[in-house]
Amino acid sequence: MPRTGRPKSDNPRNIRIVIRFTEEEYKKVKEHAKKESLSVTETIRKGVRSMLESEQ
């Protein structure tokens, strides 16, 4: 019987980090995410990618 479900990723996101924000920082990130129609997680990833790309 064939397997069902999502295929395995070639580059899985299997590293988890915990970060802490002040209420104000979180509010700003959440508002930005809503404005861009992104999740808070994707907003943070996008910011990190942008920072890393600008350093190169």
C-alpha positions in Angstrom: 0.0 0.0 0.0 1.5 3.4 -1.0 2.4 5.9 1.8 0.2 8.9 2.0 0.9 12.3 3.4 3.3 15.1 2.8 6.6 14.1 1.1 9.8 14.5 3.0 11.6 17.8 2.5 15.2 17.9 1.2 15.9 20.7 3.7 13.7 20.0 6.8 13.3 22.7 9.4 14.2 20.6 12.4 16.1 23.1 14.6 14.0 24.9 17.1 15.1 28.0 19.0 13.4 30.0 21.8 13.5 33.7 21.8 12.0 36.2 24.2 10.4 39.5 23.2 9.1 42.4 25.2 5.4 43.0 24.9 6.2 46.0 22.6 8.6 44.0 20.4 6.1 41.2 20.0 3.3 43.6 19.2 5.3 45.3 16.5 6.3 41.9 14.9 2.7 40.7 15.1 1.4 43.9 13.5 4.0 43.7 10.7 3.2 40.0 10.1 -0.5 40.8 9.8 0.2 43.7 7.4 2.3 41.4 5.2 -0.2 38.4 5.5 2.5 36.3 7.1 2.8 34.3 10.2 4.9 35.6 13.1 7.4 32.8 12.5 7.7 33.5 8.7 8.1 37.2 9.5 11.0 36.5 11.8 12.6 34.1 9.3 12.3 36.7 6.6 14.0 39.3 8.8 16.8 36.9 9.7 17.3 36.1 6.0 17.4 39.7 5.1 20.0 40.5 7.7 22.2 37.6 6.6 22.0 38.6 3.0 22.9 42.2 3.7 26.0 41.0 5.6 27.4 39.3 2.4 
